[in-house]
CSV table of C-alpha atoms and ligand atoms in Angstrom, one decimal:
chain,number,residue,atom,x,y,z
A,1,UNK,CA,121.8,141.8,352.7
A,2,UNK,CA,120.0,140.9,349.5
A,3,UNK,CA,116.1,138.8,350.4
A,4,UNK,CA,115.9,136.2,347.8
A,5,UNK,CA,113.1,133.7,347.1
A,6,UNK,CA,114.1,130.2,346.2
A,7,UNK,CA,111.1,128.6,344.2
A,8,UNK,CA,111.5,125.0,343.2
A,9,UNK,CA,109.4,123.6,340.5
A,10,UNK,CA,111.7,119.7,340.0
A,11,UNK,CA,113.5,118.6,337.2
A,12,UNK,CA,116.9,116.3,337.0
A,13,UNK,CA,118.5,118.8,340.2
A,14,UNK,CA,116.1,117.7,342.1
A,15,UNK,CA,115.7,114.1,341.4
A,16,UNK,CA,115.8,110.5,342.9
A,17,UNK,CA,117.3,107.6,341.4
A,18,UNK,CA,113.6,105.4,341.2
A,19,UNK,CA,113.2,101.8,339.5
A,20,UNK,CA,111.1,104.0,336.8
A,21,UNK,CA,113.9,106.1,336.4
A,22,UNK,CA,115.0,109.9,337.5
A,23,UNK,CA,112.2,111.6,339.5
A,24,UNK,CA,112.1,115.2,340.9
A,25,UNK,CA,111.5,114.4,344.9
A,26,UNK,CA,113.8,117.2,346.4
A,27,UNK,CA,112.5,120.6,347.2
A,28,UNK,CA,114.6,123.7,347.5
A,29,UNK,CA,115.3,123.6,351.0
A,30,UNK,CA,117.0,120.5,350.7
A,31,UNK,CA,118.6,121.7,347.7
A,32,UNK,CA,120.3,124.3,349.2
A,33,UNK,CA,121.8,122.1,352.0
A,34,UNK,CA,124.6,121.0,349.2
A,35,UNK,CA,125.6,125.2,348.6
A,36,UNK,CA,127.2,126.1,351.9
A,37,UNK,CA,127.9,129.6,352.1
A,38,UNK,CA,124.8,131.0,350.9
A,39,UNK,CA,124.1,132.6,353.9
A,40,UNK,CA,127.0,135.0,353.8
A,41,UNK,CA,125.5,136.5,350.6
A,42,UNK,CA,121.6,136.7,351.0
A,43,UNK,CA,118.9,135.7,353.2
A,44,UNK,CA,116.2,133.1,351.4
A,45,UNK,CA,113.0,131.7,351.2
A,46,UNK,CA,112.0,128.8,349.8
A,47,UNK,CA,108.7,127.8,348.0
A,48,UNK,CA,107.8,124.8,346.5
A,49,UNK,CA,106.2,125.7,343.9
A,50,UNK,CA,105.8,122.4,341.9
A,51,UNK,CA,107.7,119.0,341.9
A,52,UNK,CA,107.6,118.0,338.2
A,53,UNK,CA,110.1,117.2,335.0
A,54,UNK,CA,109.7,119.9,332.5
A,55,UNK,CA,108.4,118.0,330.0
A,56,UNK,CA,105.2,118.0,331.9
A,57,UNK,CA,105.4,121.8,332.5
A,58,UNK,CA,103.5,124.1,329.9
A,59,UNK,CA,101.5,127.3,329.7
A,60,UNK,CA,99.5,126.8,332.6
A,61,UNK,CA,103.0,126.5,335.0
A,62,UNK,CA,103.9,129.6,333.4
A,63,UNK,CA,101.3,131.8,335.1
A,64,UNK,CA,101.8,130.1,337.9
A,65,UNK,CA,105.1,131.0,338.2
A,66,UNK,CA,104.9,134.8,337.3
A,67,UNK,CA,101.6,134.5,339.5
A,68,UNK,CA,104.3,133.2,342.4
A,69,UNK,CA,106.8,136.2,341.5
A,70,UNK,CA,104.0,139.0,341.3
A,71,UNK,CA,102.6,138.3,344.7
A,72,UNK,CA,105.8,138.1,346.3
A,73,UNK,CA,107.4,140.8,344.0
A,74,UNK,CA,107.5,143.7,346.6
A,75,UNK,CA,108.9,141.3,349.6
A,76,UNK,CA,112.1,140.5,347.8
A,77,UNK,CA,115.0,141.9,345.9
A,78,UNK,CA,115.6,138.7,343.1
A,79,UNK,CA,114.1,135.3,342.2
A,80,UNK,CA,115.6,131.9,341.8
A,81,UNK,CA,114.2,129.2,340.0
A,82,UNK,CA,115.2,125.6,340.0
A,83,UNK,CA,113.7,123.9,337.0
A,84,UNK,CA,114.5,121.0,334.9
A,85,UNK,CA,116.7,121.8,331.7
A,86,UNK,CA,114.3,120.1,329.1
A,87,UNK,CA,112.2,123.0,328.6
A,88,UNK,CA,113.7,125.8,330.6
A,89,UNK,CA,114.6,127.5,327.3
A,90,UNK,CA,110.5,128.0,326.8
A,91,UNK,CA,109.6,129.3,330.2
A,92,UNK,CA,112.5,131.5,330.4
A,93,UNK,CA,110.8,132.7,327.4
A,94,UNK,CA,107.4,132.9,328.5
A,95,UNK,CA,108.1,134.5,331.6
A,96,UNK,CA,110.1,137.0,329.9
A,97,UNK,CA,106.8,138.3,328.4
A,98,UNK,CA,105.0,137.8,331.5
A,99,UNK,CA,107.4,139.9,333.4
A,100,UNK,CA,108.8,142.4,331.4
A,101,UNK,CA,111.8,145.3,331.9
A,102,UNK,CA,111.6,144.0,335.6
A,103,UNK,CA,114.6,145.5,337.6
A,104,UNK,CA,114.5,142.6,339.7
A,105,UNK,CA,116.6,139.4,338.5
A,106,UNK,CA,114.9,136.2,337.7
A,107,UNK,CA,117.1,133.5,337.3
A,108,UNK,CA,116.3,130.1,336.0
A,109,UNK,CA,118.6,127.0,336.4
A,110,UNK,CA,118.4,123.6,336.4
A,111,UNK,CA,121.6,120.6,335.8
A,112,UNK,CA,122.3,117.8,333.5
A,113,UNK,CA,123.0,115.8,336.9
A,114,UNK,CA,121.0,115.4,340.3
A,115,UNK,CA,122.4,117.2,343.1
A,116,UNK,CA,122.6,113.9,345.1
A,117,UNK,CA,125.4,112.8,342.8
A,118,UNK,CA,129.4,112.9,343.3
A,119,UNK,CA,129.2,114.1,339.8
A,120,UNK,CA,126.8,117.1,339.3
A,121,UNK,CA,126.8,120.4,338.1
A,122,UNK,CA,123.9,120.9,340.5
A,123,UNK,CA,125.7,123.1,343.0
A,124,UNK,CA,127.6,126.0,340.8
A,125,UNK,CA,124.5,125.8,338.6
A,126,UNK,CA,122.6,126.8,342.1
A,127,UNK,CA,125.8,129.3,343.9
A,128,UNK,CA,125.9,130.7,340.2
A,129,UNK,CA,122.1,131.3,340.1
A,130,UNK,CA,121.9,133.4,343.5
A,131,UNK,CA,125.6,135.4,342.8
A,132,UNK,CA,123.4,136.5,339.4
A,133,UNK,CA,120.4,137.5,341.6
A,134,UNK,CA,122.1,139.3,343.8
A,135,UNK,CA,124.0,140.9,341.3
A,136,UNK,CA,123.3,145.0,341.2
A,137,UNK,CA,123.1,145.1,337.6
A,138,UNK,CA,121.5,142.3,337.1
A,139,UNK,CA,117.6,142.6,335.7
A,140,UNK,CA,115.0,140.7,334.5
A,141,UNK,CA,114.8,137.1,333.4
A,142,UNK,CA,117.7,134.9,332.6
A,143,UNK,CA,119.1,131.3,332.4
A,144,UNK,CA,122.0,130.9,334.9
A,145,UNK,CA,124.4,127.7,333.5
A,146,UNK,CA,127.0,126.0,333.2
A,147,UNK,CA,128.6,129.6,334.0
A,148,UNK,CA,126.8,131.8,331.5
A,149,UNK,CA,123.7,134.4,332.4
A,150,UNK,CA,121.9,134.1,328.8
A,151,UNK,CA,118.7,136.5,328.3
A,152,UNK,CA,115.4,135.0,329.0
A,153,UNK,CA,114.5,135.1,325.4
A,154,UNK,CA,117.8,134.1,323.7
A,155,UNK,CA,118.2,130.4,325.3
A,156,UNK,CA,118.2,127.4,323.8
A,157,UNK,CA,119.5,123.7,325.0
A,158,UNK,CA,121.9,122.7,323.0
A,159,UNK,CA,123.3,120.0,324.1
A,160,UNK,CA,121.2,116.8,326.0
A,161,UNK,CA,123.8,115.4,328.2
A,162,UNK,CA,126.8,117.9,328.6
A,163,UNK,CA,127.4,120.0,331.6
A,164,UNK,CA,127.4,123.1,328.6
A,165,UNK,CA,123.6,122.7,328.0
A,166,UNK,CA,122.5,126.2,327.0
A,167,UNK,CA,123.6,128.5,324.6
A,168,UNK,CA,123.2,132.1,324.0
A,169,UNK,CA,121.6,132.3,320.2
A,170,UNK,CA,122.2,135.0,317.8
A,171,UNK,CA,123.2,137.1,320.8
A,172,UNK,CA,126.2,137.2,323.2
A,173,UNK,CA,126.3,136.0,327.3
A,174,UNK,CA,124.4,139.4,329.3
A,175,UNK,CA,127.3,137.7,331.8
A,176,UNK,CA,129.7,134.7,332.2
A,177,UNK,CA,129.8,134.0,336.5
A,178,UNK,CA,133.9,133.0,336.9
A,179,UNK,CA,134.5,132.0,340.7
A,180,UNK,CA,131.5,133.4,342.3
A,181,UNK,CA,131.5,136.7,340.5
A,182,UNK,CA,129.9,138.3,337.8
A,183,UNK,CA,131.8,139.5,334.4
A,184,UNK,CA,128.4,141.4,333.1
A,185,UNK,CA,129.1,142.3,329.6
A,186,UNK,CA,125.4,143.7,329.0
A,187,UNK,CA,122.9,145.7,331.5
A,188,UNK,CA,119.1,144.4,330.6
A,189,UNK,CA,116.8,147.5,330.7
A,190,UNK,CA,113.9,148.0,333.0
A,191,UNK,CA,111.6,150.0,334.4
A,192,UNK,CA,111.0,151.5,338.3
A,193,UNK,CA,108.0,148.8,337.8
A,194,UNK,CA,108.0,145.4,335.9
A,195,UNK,CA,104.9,145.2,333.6
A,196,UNK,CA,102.7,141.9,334.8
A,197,UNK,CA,100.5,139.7,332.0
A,198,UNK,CA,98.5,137.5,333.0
A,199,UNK,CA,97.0,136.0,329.8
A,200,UNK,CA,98.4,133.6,327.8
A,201,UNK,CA,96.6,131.6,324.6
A,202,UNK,CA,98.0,128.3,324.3
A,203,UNK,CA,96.3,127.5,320.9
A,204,UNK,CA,100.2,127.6,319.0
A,205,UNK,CA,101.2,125.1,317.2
A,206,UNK,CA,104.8,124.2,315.7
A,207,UNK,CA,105.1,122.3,312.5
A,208,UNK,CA,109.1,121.5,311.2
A,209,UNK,CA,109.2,120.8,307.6
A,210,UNK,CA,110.4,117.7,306.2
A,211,UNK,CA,111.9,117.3,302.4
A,212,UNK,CA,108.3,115.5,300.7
A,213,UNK,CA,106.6,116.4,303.8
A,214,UNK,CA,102.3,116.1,303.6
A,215,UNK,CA,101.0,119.6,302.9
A,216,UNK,CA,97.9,117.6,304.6
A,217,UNK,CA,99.3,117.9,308.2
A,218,UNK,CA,100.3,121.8,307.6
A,219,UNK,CA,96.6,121.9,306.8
A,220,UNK,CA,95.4,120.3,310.0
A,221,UNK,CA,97.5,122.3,312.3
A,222,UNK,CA,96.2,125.4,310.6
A,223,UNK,CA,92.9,124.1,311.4
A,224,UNK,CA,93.3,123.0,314.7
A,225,UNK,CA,95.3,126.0,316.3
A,226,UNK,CA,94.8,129.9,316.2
A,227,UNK,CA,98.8,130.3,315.1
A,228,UNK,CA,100.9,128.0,313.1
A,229,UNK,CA,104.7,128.6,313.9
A,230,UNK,CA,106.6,126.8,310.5
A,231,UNK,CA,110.3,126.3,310.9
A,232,UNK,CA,111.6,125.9,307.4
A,233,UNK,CA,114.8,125.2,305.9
A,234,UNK,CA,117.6,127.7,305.7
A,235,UNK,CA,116.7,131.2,305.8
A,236,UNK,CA,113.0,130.1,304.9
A,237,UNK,CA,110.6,129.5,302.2
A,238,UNK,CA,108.3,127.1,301.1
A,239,UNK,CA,107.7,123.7,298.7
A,240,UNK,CA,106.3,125.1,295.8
A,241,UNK,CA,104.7,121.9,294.6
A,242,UNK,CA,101.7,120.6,296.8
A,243,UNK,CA,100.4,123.9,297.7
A,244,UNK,CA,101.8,124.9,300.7
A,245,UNK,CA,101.7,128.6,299.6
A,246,UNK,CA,98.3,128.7,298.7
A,247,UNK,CA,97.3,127.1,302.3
A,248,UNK,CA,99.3,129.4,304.1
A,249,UNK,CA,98.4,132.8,302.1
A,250,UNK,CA,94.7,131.5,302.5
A,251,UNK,CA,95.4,131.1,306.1
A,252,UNK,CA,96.9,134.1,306.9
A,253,UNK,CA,95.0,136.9,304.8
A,254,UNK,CA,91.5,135.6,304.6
A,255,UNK,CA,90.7,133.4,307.9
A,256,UNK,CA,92.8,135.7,310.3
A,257,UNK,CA,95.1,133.0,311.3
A,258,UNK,CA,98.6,133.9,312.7
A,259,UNK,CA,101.5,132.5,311.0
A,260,UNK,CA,104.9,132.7,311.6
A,261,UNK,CA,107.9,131.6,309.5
A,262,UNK,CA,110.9,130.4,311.0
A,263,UNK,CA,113.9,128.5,309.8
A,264,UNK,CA,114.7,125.0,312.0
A,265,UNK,CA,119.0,126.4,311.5
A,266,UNK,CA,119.7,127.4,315.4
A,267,UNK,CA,122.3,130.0,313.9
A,268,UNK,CA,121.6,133.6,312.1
A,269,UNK,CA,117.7,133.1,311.4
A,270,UNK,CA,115.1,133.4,308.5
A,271,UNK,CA,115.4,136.3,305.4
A,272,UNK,CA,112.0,135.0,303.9
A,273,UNK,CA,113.0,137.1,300.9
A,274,UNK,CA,116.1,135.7,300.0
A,275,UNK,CA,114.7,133.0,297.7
A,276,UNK,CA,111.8,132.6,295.4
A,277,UNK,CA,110.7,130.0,297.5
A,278,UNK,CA,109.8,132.5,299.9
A,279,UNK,CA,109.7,135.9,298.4
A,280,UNK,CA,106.0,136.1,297.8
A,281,UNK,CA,105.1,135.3,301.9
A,282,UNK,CA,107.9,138.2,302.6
A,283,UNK,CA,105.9,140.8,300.7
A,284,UNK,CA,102.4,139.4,301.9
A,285,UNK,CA,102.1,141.5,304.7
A,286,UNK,CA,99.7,139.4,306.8
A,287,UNK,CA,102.6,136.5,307.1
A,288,UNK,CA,105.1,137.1,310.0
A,289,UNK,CA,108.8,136.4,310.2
A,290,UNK,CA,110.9,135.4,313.1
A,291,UNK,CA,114.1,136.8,311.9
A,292,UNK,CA,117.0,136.0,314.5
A,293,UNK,CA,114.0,135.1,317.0
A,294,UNK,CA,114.8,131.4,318.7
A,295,UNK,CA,112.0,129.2,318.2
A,296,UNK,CA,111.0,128.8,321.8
A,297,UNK,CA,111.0,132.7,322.2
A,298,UNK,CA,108.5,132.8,319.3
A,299,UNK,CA,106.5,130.5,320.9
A,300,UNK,CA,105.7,131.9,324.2
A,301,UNK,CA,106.0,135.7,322.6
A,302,UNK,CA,102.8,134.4,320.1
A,303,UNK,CA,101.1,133.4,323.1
A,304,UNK,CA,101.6,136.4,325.1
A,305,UNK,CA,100.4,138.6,322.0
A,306,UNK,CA,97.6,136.3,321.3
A,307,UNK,CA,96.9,136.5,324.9
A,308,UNK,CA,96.4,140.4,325.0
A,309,UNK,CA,95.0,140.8,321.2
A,310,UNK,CA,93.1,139.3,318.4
A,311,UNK,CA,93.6,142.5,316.0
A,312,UNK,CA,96.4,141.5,312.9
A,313,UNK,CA,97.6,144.8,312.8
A,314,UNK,CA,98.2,144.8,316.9
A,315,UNK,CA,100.0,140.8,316.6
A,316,UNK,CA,102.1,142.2,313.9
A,317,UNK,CA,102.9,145.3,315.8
A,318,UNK,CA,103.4,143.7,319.1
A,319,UNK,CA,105.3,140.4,317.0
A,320,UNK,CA,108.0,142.9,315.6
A,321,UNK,CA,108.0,145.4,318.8
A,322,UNK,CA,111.4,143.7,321.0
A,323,UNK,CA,110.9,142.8,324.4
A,324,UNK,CA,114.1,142.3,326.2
A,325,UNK,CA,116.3,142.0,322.9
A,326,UNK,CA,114.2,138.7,321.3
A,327,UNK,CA,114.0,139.9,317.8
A,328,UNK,CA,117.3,142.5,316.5
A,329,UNK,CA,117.7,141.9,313.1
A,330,UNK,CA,114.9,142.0,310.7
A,331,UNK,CA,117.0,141.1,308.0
B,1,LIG,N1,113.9,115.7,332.1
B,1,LIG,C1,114.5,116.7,333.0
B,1,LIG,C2,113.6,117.9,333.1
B,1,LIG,O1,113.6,118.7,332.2
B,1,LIG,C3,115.9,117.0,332.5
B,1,LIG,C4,116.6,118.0,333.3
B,1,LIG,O2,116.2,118.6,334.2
B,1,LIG,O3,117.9,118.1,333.0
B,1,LIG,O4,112.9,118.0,334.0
């Protein structure tokens, strides 16, 4: 029988109805007293890792969380982690770089609804999370909801109150879990031994553009962070009035600072050199490109690489190298 640990870090499955609203309060054992059956499929653990919405969760959970898996990595055959959904797209993501090609399933999940209520998607969420992780061909991280297994680096929430919160972005389900089992349509790759990081450098910041929008705040952010992620319309570019080129030309060839263009449309991603609005940052060489890359995988990927590496050449090598199928079409 398959040894699974159950860490539980909060979020809306594991919260209270409070005067102050929704409050994570439940930890994983008591979670799993509402999935009867469990024990017929795998033995668990449970750790109670933290006990917060995901809003307050960030870089520093992160580590602790593939701190959590590494130590424990050898003394079990797949991870499940309860999380909440509002940012589980991010540290899917980030722990996809912090873990990578590891044959061992790591499955995130979360609900729109606390387990406690008559309505919740709470339970198949969880029964759906621990069929995935014990799963043979299973690997690696992944979002388990709502019935879909979604790679690590390829989900987004897409919808704030539905039961179908995530989706699958410029990439198909690795699996769809019908009844208890698994319809796998792709194997994840991995190695005999996952690669661990244990660095991350939170200095990112994300800046959407806004029609008229102040080249002023573009200019702070570059400032005040080591890597400016811009999510620009369409399949990208930039305002040619106002000098927003200039700044982030400047920025990126002469004061070493890591910028990424992205576009803000979930579907099909950036082509920088589509348009003459962005045609000259396509050619520059210094500027990156996120391509079919979701926004939160760019995120946590530029911290990883900014993490491990200060060189341009390396981030650009290490921004364009895939790590578990985040970035497939450079076009
Ligand atoms: N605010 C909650 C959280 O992200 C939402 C949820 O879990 O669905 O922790």
């Amino acid at each position: 029988m398959k040894r699974i640990l159950f860490i539980g870090t909060g979020g809306t499955i594991a919260s209270e109805i409070t005067e102050n609203g929704l409050l994570p309060g439940l930890g994983p054992e008591q979670l799993l007293k509402y999935v009867p059956g469990l024990e017929n499929l795998c033995s668990v653990d449970f750790l109670q890792l933290y006990d917060l919405d995901s809003t307050n969760i960030g870089p520093d959970h992160w580590l602790g969380m593939a701190k959590t898996i590494r130590e424990n990595y050898a003394l079990y055959d797949g991870f499940v982690i309860s999380h909440g959904t509002d940012t589980m797209a991010y540290t899917a993501a980030a722990l996809t770089y912090l873990i990578q090609y590891s044959p061992k399933p790591i499955i995130l999940t979360g609900a729109q609804k606390p387990i406690g209520f008559d309505t919740t998607d709470s339970k198949v969420n969880l029964a759906d999370s621990f069929t995935a992780a014990c799963w043979d061909g299973m690997h690696g991280v992944a979002v388990v909801f709502n019935g879909r297994v979604i790679a690590g680096t390829r989900a987004s929430k897409t919808h704030s109150k539905s039961f179908d919160a995530f989706s699958s972005m410029n990439y198909p389900n690795l699996a769809d879990v019908r009844d208890g089992r698994m319809l796998q349509y792709i194997v994840p790759e991995f190695l005999p031994g996952p690669l661990f990081y244990d660095k991350l450098c939170p200095s990112v910041g994300l800046l959407k553009l806004t029609p008229g929008g102040d080249v002023g705040l573009m200019e702070y952010m570059i400032n005040r962070y080591d890597a400016l992620i811009v999510e620009s319309f369409g399949v990208g570019g930039l305002p040619q009035t106002g000098g927003f080129h200039d700044l982030v030309r400047r920025a990126a060839e002469e004061e070493g600072k890591t910028i990424i263009m992205t576009t803000q449309v979930p579907n099909e991603g950036s082509d920088l050199a589509v348009y003459n609005t962005g045609f000259a940052l396509a050619g520059s060489g210094r500027i990156l490109e996120a391509y079919d890359m979701t926004t939160e995988a760019v995120l946590a990927k530029v911290m990883w690489i900014l993490g491990q590496t200060r060189n341009s050449d390396e981030i650009r090598r290490l921004f364009y190298t895939p790590v578990s199928r985040d970035i497939l079409s450079m076009k």
